[in-house]
Coordinates of C-alpha atoms in Angstrom, one line a residue:
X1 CA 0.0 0.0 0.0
X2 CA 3.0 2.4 0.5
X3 CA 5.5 1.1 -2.0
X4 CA 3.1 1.0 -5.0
X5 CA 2.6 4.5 -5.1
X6 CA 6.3 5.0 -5.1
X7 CA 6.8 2.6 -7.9
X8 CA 4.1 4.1 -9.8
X9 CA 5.3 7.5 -9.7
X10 CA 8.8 6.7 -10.7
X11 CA 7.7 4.8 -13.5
X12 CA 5.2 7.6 -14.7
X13 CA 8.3 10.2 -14.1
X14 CA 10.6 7.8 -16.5
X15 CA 7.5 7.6 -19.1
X16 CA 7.4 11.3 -19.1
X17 CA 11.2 11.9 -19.5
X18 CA 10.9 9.8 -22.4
X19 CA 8.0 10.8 -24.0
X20 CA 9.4 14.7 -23.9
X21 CA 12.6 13.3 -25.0
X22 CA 14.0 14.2 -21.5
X23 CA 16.9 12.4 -19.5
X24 CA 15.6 11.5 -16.0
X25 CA 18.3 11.7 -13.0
X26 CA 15.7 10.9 -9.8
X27 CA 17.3 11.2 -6.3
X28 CA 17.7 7.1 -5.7
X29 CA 16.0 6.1 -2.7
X30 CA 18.1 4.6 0.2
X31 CA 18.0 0.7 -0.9
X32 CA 15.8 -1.5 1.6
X33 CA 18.6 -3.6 2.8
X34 CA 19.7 -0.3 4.8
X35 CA 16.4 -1.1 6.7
X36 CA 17.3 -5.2 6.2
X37 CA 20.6 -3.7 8.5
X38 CA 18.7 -1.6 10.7
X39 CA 17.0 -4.9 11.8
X40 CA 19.6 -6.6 12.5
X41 CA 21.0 -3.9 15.1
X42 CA 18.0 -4.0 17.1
X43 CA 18.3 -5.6 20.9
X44 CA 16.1 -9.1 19.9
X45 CA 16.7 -10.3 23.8
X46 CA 14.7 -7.1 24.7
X47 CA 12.1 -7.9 22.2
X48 CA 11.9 -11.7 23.0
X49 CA 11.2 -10.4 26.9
X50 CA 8.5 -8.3 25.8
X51 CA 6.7 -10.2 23.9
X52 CA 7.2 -13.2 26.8
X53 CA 6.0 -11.2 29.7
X54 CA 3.1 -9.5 26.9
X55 CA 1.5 -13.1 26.3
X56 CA 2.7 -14.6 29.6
X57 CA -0.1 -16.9 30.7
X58 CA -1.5 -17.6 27.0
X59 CA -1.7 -21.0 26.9
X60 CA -3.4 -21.4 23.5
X61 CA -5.2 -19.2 20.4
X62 CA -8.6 -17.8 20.9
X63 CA -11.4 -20.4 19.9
X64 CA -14.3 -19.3 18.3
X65 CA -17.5 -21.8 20.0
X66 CA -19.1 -22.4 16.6
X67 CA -22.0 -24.7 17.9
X68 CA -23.7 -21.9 19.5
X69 CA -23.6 -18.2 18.6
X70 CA -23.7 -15.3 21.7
X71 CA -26.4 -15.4 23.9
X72 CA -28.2 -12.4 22.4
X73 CA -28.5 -14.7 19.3
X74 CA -29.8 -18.3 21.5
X75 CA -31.3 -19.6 17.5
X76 CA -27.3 -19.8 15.8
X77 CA -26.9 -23.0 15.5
X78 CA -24.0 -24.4 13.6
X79 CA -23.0 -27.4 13.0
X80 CA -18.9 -28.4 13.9
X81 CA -18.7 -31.6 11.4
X82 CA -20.5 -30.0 8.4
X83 CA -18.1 -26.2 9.0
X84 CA -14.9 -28.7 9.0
X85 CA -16.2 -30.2 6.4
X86 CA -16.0 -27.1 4.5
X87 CA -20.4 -26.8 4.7
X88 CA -22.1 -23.8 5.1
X89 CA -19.2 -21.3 4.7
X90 CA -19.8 -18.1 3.4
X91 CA -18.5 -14.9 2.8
X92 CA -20.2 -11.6 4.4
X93 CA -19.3 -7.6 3.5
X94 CA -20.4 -5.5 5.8
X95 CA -20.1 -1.9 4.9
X96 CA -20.7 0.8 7.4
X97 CA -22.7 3.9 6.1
X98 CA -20.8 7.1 5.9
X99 CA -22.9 8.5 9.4
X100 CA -21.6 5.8 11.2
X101 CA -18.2 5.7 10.1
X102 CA -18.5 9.6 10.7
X103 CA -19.8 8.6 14.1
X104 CA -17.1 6.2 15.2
X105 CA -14.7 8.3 13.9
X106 CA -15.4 11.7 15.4
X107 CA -16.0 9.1 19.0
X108 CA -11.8 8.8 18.2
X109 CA -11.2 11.7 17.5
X110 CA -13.1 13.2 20.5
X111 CA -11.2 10.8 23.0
X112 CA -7.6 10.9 21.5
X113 CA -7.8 7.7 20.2
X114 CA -7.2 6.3 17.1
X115 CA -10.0 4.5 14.7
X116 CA -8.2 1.5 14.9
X117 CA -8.2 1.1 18.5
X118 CA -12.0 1.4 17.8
X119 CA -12.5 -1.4 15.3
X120 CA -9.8 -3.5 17.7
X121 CA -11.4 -2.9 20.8
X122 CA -15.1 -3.9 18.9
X123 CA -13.3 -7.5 17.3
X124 CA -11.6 -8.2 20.8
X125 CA -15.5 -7.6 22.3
X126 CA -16.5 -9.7 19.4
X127 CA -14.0 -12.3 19.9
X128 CA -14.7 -12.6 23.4
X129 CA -18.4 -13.4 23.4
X130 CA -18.1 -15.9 21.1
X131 CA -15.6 -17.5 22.5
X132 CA -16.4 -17.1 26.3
X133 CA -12.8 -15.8 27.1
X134 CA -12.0 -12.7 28.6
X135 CA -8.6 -12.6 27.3
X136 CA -8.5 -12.9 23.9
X137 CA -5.4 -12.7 21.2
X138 CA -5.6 -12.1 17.9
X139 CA -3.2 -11.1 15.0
X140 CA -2.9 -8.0 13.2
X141 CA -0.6 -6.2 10.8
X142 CA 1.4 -3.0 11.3
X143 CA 3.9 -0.9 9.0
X144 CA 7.3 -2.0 10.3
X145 CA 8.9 2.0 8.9
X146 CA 10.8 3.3 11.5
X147 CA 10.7 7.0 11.9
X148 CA 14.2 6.9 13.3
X149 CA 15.8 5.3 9.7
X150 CA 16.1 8.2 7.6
X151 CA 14.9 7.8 4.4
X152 CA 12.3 5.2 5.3
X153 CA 9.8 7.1 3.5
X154 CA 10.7 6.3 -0.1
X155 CA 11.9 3.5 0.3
X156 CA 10.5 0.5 -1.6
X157 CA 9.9 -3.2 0.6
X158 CA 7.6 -4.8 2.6
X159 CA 7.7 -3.4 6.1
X160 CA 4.5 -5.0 7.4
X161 CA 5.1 -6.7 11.0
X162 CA 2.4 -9.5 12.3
X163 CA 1.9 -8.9 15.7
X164 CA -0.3 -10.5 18.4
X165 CA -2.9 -8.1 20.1
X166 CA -3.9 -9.7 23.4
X167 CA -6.7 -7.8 25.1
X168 CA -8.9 -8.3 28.3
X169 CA -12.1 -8.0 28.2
X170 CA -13.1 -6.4 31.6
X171 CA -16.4 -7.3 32.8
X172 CA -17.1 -3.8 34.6
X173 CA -15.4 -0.7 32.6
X174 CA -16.9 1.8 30.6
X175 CA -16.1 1.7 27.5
X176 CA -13.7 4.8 26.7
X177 CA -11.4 4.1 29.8
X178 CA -10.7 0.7 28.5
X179 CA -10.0 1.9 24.8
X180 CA -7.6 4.3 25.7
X181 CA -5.9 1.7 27.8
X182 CA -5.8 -0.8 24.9
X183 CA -4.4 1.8 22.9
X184 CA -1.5 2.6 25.5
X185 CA -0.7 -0.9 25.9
X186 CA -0.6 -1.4 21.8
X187 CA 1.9 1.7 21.3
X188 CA 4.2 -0.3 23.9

């Protein structure tokens, strides 16, 4: 999502030169393997403990009950044998109307956090009622740029990290308290 537009303006800059009969002399942009050596400088032992003591007492991935949906839906009924089966799967888009996203986005906005925080917090509540856990993990992506590498910008690569998100689900918090906690603990 970053590095395409990069390559796609070079290559529209070149196709210019050339069609004007121009010679094209772009700046070069610092060559990923400077980022590939920034990696390697990094303190792993220090990651390796915080990632440890992050997912300490995780004992296994978040399972989803399938044979019974959340208790505000007591009619889901689905069957294990015929979902492992590879039965009654389906694919469902869900698109939010412009109000809502407006909504859920000036709720951010409003409470210094950020819209994913909002959609994470709402898929770790998600996660936990259908699978009956307060403590739920689940994976995202992030962009792996570090602000510190100069350069970063332009460069062209794949920077995405996977990372585990493990949230608790507290049973008595209101809701904007807890966000902005999740939020803290995911900028750690």
């Amino acid at each position: 999502g970053w590095s395409l537009p990069l390559v796609y303006r070079e290559v529209m800059a070149s196709y210019e030169s050339i069609r004007k009969g121009r010679s094209l002399a772009p700046d070069p942009p610092r060559p990923f393997r400077d980022y590939i050596l920034w990696l390697q400088q990094q303190d792993l032992d220090q990651a390796e403990r915080f990632w440890r003591e992050h997912l300490k007492g995780i004992t296994s991935q978040t399972f989803l009950q399938l044979d019974y949906g959340p208790t505000y839906l007591p009619d889901l009924k689905l069957d294990k044998a015929a979902l492992a089966a590879g039965e009654h799967q389906q694919h469902q888009e869900v698109t939010l109307s412009v109000e809502t996203t407006a909504a859920l986005s000036q709720l951010a906005k409003e409470n210094n956090l950020t819209l994913n925080t909002v959609t994470q917090g709402a898929w770790a509540r998600l996660l936990s009622l259908y699978s009956g856990e307060q403590d739920v993990v689940f994976g995202t992506t992030s962009s792996g740029r570090p602000a510190e590498l100069n350069g970063v910008e332009r460069m062209v690569g794949l920077f995405i990290s996977t990372l585990p998100i493990r949230v608790h689900i507290p049973s008595h918090q209101q809701l904007i308290p807890w966000l902005q906690e999740l939020q803290a603990r995911q900028v750690e």
